[in-house]
PDB file of C-alpha atoms in Angstrom:
ATOM      1  CA  MET A  10      13.400  12.630 -39.383  1.00  0.00           C
ATOM      2  CA  GLN A  11      13.849  15.880 -41.519  1.00  0.00           C
ATOM      3  CA  ASN A  12      10.856  17.626 -39.763  1.00  0.00           C
ATOM      4  CA  MET A  13      11.942  16.136 -36.208  1.00  0.00           C
ATOM      5  CA  ILE A  14      15.603  18.109 -37.135  1.00  0.00           C
ATOM      6  CA  GLU A  15      13.523  21.379 -38.200  1.00  0.00           C
ATOM      7  CA  ASN A  16      11.466  21.116 -34.905  1.00  0.00           C
ATOM      8  CA  LEU A  17      14.567  21.351 -32.505  1.00  0.00           C
ATOM      9  CA  HIS A  18      16.109  24.386 -34.102  1.00  0.00           C
ATOM     10  CA  GLN A  19      13.459  25.941 -34.265  1.00  0.00           C
ATOM     11  CA  ILE A  20      13.345  25.997 -30.297  1.00  0.00           C
ATOM     12  CA  PHE A  21      17.478  25.581 -29.662  1.00  0.00           C
ATOM     13  CA  GLY A  22      18.791  26.825 -32.678  1.00  0.00           C
ATOM     14  CA  ASN A  23      18.621  30.609 -32.771  1.00  0.00           C
ATOM     15  CA  ASN A  24      20.359  30.998 -28.525  1.00  0.00           C
ATOM     16  CA  ILE A  25      23.058  28.042 -29.937  1.00  0.00           C
ATOM     17  CA  GLU A  26      23.801  30.210 -32.935  1.00  0.00           C
ATOM     18  CA  LEU A  27      24.175  33.220 -30.852  1.00  0.00           C
ATOM     19  CA  LYS A  28      26.117  31.409 -28.283  1.00  0.00           C
ATOM     20  CA  PHE A  29      29.182  30.663 -31.028  1.00  0.00           C
ATOM     21  CA  ARG A  30      28.350  33.038 -33.248  1.00  0.00           C
ATOM     22  CA  LYS A  31      27.628  30.162 -36.186  1.00  0.00           C
ATOM     23  CA  ASN A  32      25.648  28.618 -38.359  1.00  0.00           C
ATOM     24  CA  MET A  33      23.932  25.183 -37.363  1.00  0.00           C
ATOM     25  CA  LYS A  34      24.923  22.554 -39.318  1.00  0.00           C
ATOM     26  CA  TYR A  35      23.143  18.789 -39.058  1.00  0.00           C
ATOM     27  CA  GLU A  36      24.637  16.362 -40.909  1.00  0.00           C
ATOM     28  CA  ILE A  37      22.509  13.340 -40.637  1.00  0.00           C
ATOM     29  CA  SER A  38      22.598  10.484 -42.557  1.00  0.00           C
ATOM     30  CA  SER A  39      21.952   5.963 -41.720  1.00  0.00           C
ATOM     31  CA  GLY A  40      23.299   3.390 -41.162  1.00  0.00           C
ATOM     32  CA  PRO A  41      23.836   0.075 -38.788  1.00  0.00           C
ATOM     33  CA  SER A  42      24.432   1.443 -35.498  1.00  0.00           C
ATOM     34  CA  ALA A  43      24.467   4.600 -33.792  1.00  0.00           C
ATOM     35  CA  ASN A  44      26.595   6.939 -33.755  1.00  0.00           C
ATOM     36  CA  ALA A  45      26.519  11.549 -32.600  1.00  0.00           C
ATOM     37  CA  TYR A  46      28.678  14.547 -31.654  1.00  0.00           C
ATOM     38  CA  VAL A  47      28.667  17.825 -32.048  1.00  0.00           C
ATOM     39  CA  ASP A  48      31.531  19.604 -33.515  1.00  0.00           C
ATOM     40  CA  PRO A  49      31.818  23.446 -32.582  1.00  0.00           C
ATOM     41  CA  TYR A  50      34.708  24.309 -33.203  1.00  0.00           C
ATOM     42  CA  THR A  51      36.974  22.870 -36.150  1.00  0.00           C
ATOM     43  CA  THR A  52      34.904  24.304 -39.125  1.00  0.00           C
ATOM     44  CA  HIS A  53      32.912  27.764 -39.351  1.00  0.00           C
ATOM     45  CA  ASP A  54      29.980  25.862 -39.419  1.00  0.00           C
ATOM     46  CA  LEU A  55      28.833  24.249 -35.921  1.00  0.00           C
ATOM     47  CA  ARG A  56      28.200  20.867 -36.838  1.00  0.00           C
ATOM     48  CA  LEU A  57      26.134  18.314 -35.121  1.00  0.00           C
ATOM     49  CA  VAL A  58      27.037  14.821 -36.732  1.00  0.00           C
ATOM     50  CA  MET A  59      24.887  11.827 -36.532  1.00  0.00           C
ATOM     51  CA  THR A  60      24.319   8.224 -37.348  1.00  0.00           C
ATOM     52  CA  VAL A  61      20.715   7.486 -37.157  1.00  0.00           C
ATOM     53  CA  PRO A  62      20.520   3.274 -36.626  1.00  0.00           C
ATOM     54  CA  TRP A  63      18.399   1.834 -39.682  1.00  0.00           C
ATOM     55  CA  ASP A  64      15.994   0.399 -37.003  1.00  0.00           C
ATOM     56  CA  ALA A  65      16.010   3.065 -34.542  1.00  0.00           C
ATOM     57  CA  HIS A  66      12.335   4.733 -32.994  1.00  0.00           C
ATOM     58  CA  GLU A  67      11.737   8.215 -33.085  1.00  0.00           C
ATOM     59  CA  PRO A  68      12.200   8.486 -29.553  1.00  0.00           C
ATOM     60  CA  GLU A  69      15.363   6.621 -29.640  1.00  0.00           C
ATOM     61  CA  VAL A  70      16.282   9.712 -32.088  1.00  0.00           C
ATOM     62  CA  LEU A  71      14.790  12.593 -30.137  1.00  0.00           C
ATOM     63  CA  ALA A  72      16.524  11.329 -26.978  1.00  0.00           C
ATOM     64  CA  THR A  73      19.738  11.305 -29.128  1.00  0.00           C
ATOM     65  CA  LEU A  74      19.683  14.439 -30.073  1.00  0.00           C
ATOM     66  CA  CYS A  75      18.436  16.332 -26.861  1.00  0.00           C
ATOM     67  CA  HIS A  76      21.156  14.845 -25.479  1.00  0.00           C
ATOM     68  CA  GLU A  77      23.713  16.015 -28.189  1.00  0.00           C
ATOM     69  CA  LEU A  78      21.296  19.591 -28.049  1.00  0.00           C
ATOM     70  CA  GLY A  79      22.363  19.228 -24.838  1.00  0.00           C
ATOM     71  CA  HIS A  80      26.112  20.070 -24.956  1.00  0.00           C
ATOM     72  CA  LEU A  81      25.527  23.695 -26.507  1.00  0.00           C
ATOM     73  CA  VAL A  82      22.724  24.940 -24.607  1.00  0.00           C
ATOM     74  CA  SER A  83      22.338  23.115 -20.802  1.00  0.00           C
ATOM     75  CA  LYS A  84      24.313  25.665 -17.884  1.00  0.00           C
ATOM     76  CA  GLY A  85      26.138  23.549 -15.136  1.00  0.00           C
ATOM     77  CA  ARG A  86      29.427  21.391 -15.517  1.00  0.00           C
ATOM     78  CA  HIS A  87      30.906  22.248 -18.506  1.00  0.00           C
ATOM     79  CA  LEU A  88      34.025  20.509 -19.797  1.00  0.00           C
ATOM     80  CA  ASN A  89      36.782  23.036 -21.908  1.00  0.00           C
ATOM     81  CA  TRP A  90      35.819  26.164 -19.532  1.00  0.00           C
ATOM     82  CA  ILE A  91      39.293  27.097 -20.563  1.00  0.00           C
ATOM     83  CA  ARG A  92      37.529  28.526 -23.851  1.00  0.00           C
ATOM     84  CA  PHE A  93      35.502  31.288 -21.747  1.00  0.00           C
ATOM     85  CA  LYS A  94      32.097  31.687 -23.258  1.00  0.00           C
ATOM     86  CA  ASN A  95      32.161  28.928 -26.182  1.00  0.00           C
ATOM     87  CA  THR A  96      31.762  26.045 -23.584  1.00  0.00           C
ATOM     88  CA  ILE A  97      30.240  22.688 -24.144  1.00  0.00           C
ATOM     89  CA  ALA A  98      28.254  20.603 -21.460  1.00  0.00           C
ATOM     90  CA  THR A  99      29.917  17.284 -19.821  1.00  0.00           C
ATOM     91  CA  GLU A 100      28.112  14.333 -21.447  1.00  0.00           C
ATOM     92  CA  GLY A 101      26.403  14.050 -17.648  1.00  0.00           C
ATOM     93  CA  GLN A 102      25.173  17.294 -17.992  1.00  0.00           C
ATOM     94  CA  ALA A 103      23.747  16.622 -21.546  1.00  0.00           C
ATOM     95  CA  ASP A 104      22.033  12.803 -20.317  1.00  0.00           C
ATOM     96  CA  TYR A 105      20.340  15.805 -17.804  1.00  0.00           C
ATOM     97  CA  PHE A 106      19.218  17.686 -20.226  1.00  0.00           C
ATOM     98  CA  VAL A 107      17.047  15.361 -22.442  1.00  0.00           C
ATOM     99  CA  PRO A 108      13.632  15.076 -20.196  1.00  0.00           C
ATOM    100  CA  SER A 109      13.974  19.472 -20.648  1.00  0.00           C
ATOM    101  CA  CYS A 110      14.508  18.829 -24.343  1.00  0.00           C
ATOM    102  CA  MET A 111      11.936  16.434 -24.758  1.00  0.00           C
ATOM    103  CA  LYS A 112       9.273  17.538 -23.080  1.00  0.00           C
ATOM    104  CA  LEU A 113       9.564  20.768 -24.628  1.00  0.00           C
ATOM    105  CA  TYR A 114       9.225  18.940 -28.003  1.00  0.00           C
ATOM    106  CA  MET A 115       6.664  16.878 -27.337  1.00  0.00           C
ATOM    107  CA  ASP A 116       4.367  20.162 -26.049  1.00  0.00           C
ATOM    108  CA  LYS A 117       5.195  21.995 -28.925  1.00  0.00           C
ATOM    109  CA  PHE A 118       4.898  19.552 -31.295  1.00  0.00           C
ATOM    110  CA  ASN A 119       3.474  16.523 -30.878  1.00  0.00           C
ATOM    111  CA  THR A 120       3.398  13.493 -28.714  1.00  0.00           C
ATOM    112  CA  LEU A 121       5.641  10.765 -30.262  1.00  0.00           C
ATOM    113  CA  PRO A 122       5.026   6.722 -29.834  1.00  0.00           C
ATOM    114  CA  ILE A 123       6.793   4.443 -27.871  1.00  0.00           C
ATOM    115  CA  GLN A 124       6.753   1.190 -29.297  1.00  0.00           C
ATOM    116  CA  HIS A 125       6.735  -1.086 -25.343  1.00  0.00           C
ATOM    117  CA  ILE A 126       6.618   0.482 -21.990  1.00  0.00           C
ATOM    118  CA  ASP A 127       9.180  -1.571 -19.855  1.00  0.00           C
ATOM    119  CA  GLU A 128       7.843  -2.510 -16.069  1.00  0.00           C
ATOM    120  CA  ASP A 129      10.885   0.128 -14.323  1.00  0.00           C
ATOM    121  CA  VAL A 130       9.904   2.565 -16.375  1.00  0.00           C
ATOM    122  CA  LYS A 131       5.626   2.375 -15.538  1.00  0.00           C
ATOM    123  CA  HIS A 132       6.669   2.281 -11.749  1.00  0.00           C
ATOM    124  CA  THR A 133       8.750   5.603 -12.009  1.00  0.00           C
ATOM    125  CA  CYS A 134       6.220   7.780 -14.399  1.00  0.00           C
ATOM    126  CA  LEU A 135       2.999   6.448 -12.093  1.00  0.00           C
ATOM    127  CA  LYS A 136       4.709   6.383  -8.570  1.00  0.00           C
ATOM    128  CA  TYR A 137       7.488   9.600  -8.386  1.00  0.00           C
ATOM    129  CA  HIS A 138       7.221  11.627 -11.411  1.00  0.00           C
ATOM    130  CA  GLN A 139       5.774  15.264 -11.058  1.00  0.00           C
ATOM    131  CA  GLU A 140       5.472  18.022 -13.703  1.00  0.00           C
ATOM    132  CA  PHE A 141       5.624  15.446 -16.604  1.00  0.00           C
ATOM    133  CA  SER A 142       2.274  13.447 -17.153  1.00  0.00           C
ATOM    134  CA  ASP A 143       1.979  10.104 -17.833  1.00  0.00           C
ATOM    135  CA  ASN A 144       3.039   9.458 -21.089  1.00  0.00           C
ATOM    136  CA  GLU A 145       5.872  12.203 -21.056  1.00  0.00           C
ATOM    137  CA  CYS A 146       6.976  10.566 -18.735  1.00  0.00           C
ATOM    138  CA  MET A 147       7.381   6.582 -20.114  1.00  0.00           C
ATOM    139  CA  VAL A 148       8.583   8.459 -24.124  1.00  0.00           C
ATOM    140  CA  ILE A 149      11.047   9.954 -22.162  1.00  0.00           C
ATOM    141  CA  LEU A 150      12.588   7.105 -20.043  1.00  0.00           C
ATOM    142  CA  GLN A 151      11.579   4.217 -22.224  1.00  0.00           C
ATOM    143  CA  SER A 152      13.297   5.749 -25.317  1.00  0.00           C
ATOM    144  CA  PHE A 153      16.669   6.667 -23.528  1.00  0.00           C
ATOM    145  CA  LYS A 154      16.477   2.963 -21.885  1.00  0.00           C
ATOM    146  CA  ASP A 155      16.387   1.711 -24.768  1.00  0.00           C
ATOM    147  CA  ILE A 156      19.750   3.549 -26.512  1.00  0.00           C
ATOM    148  CA  PHE A 157      21.704   1.188 -24.449  1.00  0.00           C
ATOM    149  CA  ALA A 158      19.681  -1.624 -24.394  1.00  0.00           C
ATOM    150  CA  GLU A 159      20.658  -4.295 -26.554  1.00  0.00           C
ATOM    151  CA  TYR A 160      23.806  -4.285 -25.306  1.00  0.00           C
ATOM    152  CA  ASN A 161      23.238  -3.607 -20.667  1.00  0.00           C
ATOM    153  CA  GLU A 162      20.310  -5.863 -20.683  1.00  0.00           C
ATOM    154  CA  GLU A 163      21.109  -5.129 -16.638  1.00  0.00           C
ATOM    155  CA  ILE A 164      20.504  -1.265 -16.244  1.00  0.00           C
ATOM    156  CA  SER A 165      16.531  -0.326 -14.597  1.00  0.00           C
ATOM    157  CA  TYR A 166      15.138   2.453 -13.498  1.00  0.00           C
ATOM    158  CA  ASP A 167      14.633   0.614 -10.340  1.00  0.00           C
ATOM    159  CA  LYS A 168      18.063   0.795  -9.627  1.00  0.00           C
ATOM    160  CA  ASN A 169      20.909   3.104  -8.227  1.00  0.00           C
ATOM    161  CA  TYR A 170      24.267   3.264  -9.821  1.00  0.00           C
ATOM    162  CA  GLY A 171      25.068   4.460  -5.847  1.00  0.00           C
ATOM    163  CA  LYS A 172      28.704   5.861  -5.902  1.00  0.00           C
ATOM    164  CA  LYS A 173      29.807   9.009  -6.135  1.00  0.00           C
ATOM    165  CA  ALA A 174      31.642  10.729  -7.966  1.00  0.00           C
ATOM    166  CA  PHE A 175      35.308  12.712  -6.904  1.00  0.00           C
ATOM    167  CA  LEU A 176      35.944  15.055  -9.322  1.00  0.00           C
ATOM    168  CA  THR A 177      33.087  15.672 -12.202  1.00  0.00           C
ATOM    169  CA  GLN A 178      33.397  13.782 -15.410  1.00  0.00           C
ATOM    170  CA  ARG A 179      33.680  14.509 -18.505  1.00  0.00           C
ATOM    171  CA  ASP A 180      33.473  11.469 -20.537  1.00  0.00           C
ATOM    172  CA  HIS A 181      29.743   9.195 -20.717  1.00  0.00           C
ATOM    173  CA  PRO A 182      29.345   7.651 -17.436  1.00  0.00           C
ATOM    174  CA  ASP A 183      28.849   4.134 -16.219  1.00  0.00           C
ATOM    175  CA  ASP A 184      24.812   3.614 -18.163  1.00  0.00           C
ATOM    176  CA  GLN A 185      23.149   2.800 -15.317  1.00  0.00           C
ATOM    177  CA  CYS A 186      24.722   6.245 -13.862  1.00  0.00           C
ATOM    178  CA  ARG A 187      23.245   7.600 -17.016  1.00  0.00           C
ATOM    179  CA  LEU A 188      19.717   6.450 -16.458  1.00  0.00           C
ATOM    180  CA  ASP A 189      19.922   7.783 -12.767  1.00  0.00           C
ATOM    181  CA  THR A 190      21.138  10.723 -14.210  1.00  0.00           C
ATOM    182  CA  VAL A 191      17.766  11.435 -16.864  1.00  0.00           C
ATOM    183  CA  LYS A 192      14.699  10.003 -13.698  1.00  0.00           C
ATOM    184  CA  ASP A 193      16.886  12.582 -11.145  1.00  0.00           C
ATOM    185  CA  SER A 194      15.924  15.750 -14.040  1.00  0.00           C
ATOM    186  CA  LEU A 195      12.272  14.078 -14.627  1.00  0.00           C
ATOM    187  CA  LEU A 196      12.143  13.976 -11.098  1.00  0.00           C
ATOM    188  CA  GLY A 197      13.183  17.573 -10.394  1.00  0.00           C
ATOM    189  CA  LYS A 198      16.497  16.314  -8.805  1.00  0.00           C
ATOM    190  CA  GLY A 199      19.943  17.673  -8.896  1.00  0.00           C
ATOM    191  CA  ARG A 200      22.363  16.890 -10.210  1.00  0.00           C
ATOM    192  CA  ASN A 201      23.265  12.735  -9.757  1.00  0.00           C
ATOM    193  CA  ARG A 202      26.697  12.345  -7.910  1.00  0.00           C
ATOM    194  CA  CYS A 203      27.647   9.831  -9.962  1.00  0.00           C
ATOM    195  CA  TRP A 204      29.427  11.402 -12.172  1.00  0.00           C
ATOM    196  CA  PHE A 205      28.747  14.895 -10.637  1.00  0.00           C
ATOM    197  CA  SER A 206      30.997  16.822  -8.044  1.00  0.00           C
ATOM    198  CA  PRO A 207      29.735  19.867  -6.224  1.00  0.00           C
ATOM    199  CA  ILE A 208      33.088  21.005  -5.626  1.00  0.00           C
ATOM    200  CA  PHE A 209      35.684  19.940  -8.442  1.00  0.00           C
ATOM    201  CA  PRO A 210      34.543  20.589 -12.280  1.00  0.00           C
ATOM    202  CA  ALA A 211      35.585  18.727 -14.984  1.00  0.00           C
ATOM    203  CA  ARG A 212      39.434  18.213 -15.899  1.00  0.00           C
ATOM    204  CA  PRO A 213      40.316  20.295 -19.242  1.00  0.00           C
ATOM    205  CA  LYS A 214      42.296  17.830 -21.511  1.00  0.00           C
ATOM    206  CA  TRP A 215      45.724  18.989 -22.349  1.00  0.00           C
ATOM    207  CA  GLN A 216      44.173  19.618 -26.005  1.00  0.00           C
ATOM    208  CA  ASP A 217      42.415  22.764 -24.514  1.00  0.00           C
ATOM    209  CA  PHE A 218      45.124  24.429 -23.149  1.00  0.00           C
ATOM    210  CA  GLN A 219      46.867  23.345 -26.401  1.00  0.00           C
ATOM    211  CA  PHE A 220      43.879  25.081 -28.550  1.00  0.00           C
ATOM    212  CA  TRP A 221      44.605  28.689 -25.959  1.00  0.00           C
ATOM    213  CA  ARG A 222      47.994  28.470 -26.791  1.00  0.00           C
ATOM    214  CA  LYS A 223      47.409  28.559 -30.459  1.00  0.00           C
ATOM    215  CA  LYS A 224      44.487  30.300 -30.447  1.00  0.00           C
ATOM    216  CA  ARG A 225      47.707  32.990 -28.596  1.00  0.00           C
ATOM    217  CA  VAL A 226      50.570  32.771 -31.143  1.00  0.00           C
ATOM    218  CA  SER A 227      47.717  33.030 -34.011  1.00  0.00           C
ATOM    219  CA  ASN A 228      46.691  35.829 -32.748  1.00  0.00           C
ATOM    220  CA  PRO A 229      49.903  38.420 -32.403  1.00  0.00           C
TER     221      PRO A 229
END
């Protein structure tokens, strides 16, 4: 785990720290269930906090870390544009970043072992993928799917969510939509319309404006 974090920081850390003008701090622990988030604003450090399940496998951990880093480095639809330069990406945009992040990691360091390959993953990787090797494709798609497998057995890369978002969704999309997003990213397609709107950006939360007001008040 420590080597994985150090390797990811080697790839992305400098750019993230330059963007936010803060040092990255990784707070990693283990527990019975997963939890992960990034906190760029509330402390002097830029925090990536993650609880890794006791039974988690390396590819799932890498997929989760890539998603969280995607909030910080991925371009595209952002959440709190009221902060101007120091914005973070939406959940869908962070998902879209996962394949390129995992491929960069595996190309630079090592390919991770995968425990099993589902038929929908094999079908997608052997028929559709372009820039990724068969193994890279299978590791990426299977590891991302396994994150949801414990509580959602209905999702599949052979399915499609189908619905289109009117506003860009800021929170976690439907699980099937998230698989569609990672698949489309791996295939070199654009952001999936199940969470992305080319016309309307993500609506800011009221807290974003409260932050802006507090910032102005504290700097008379």
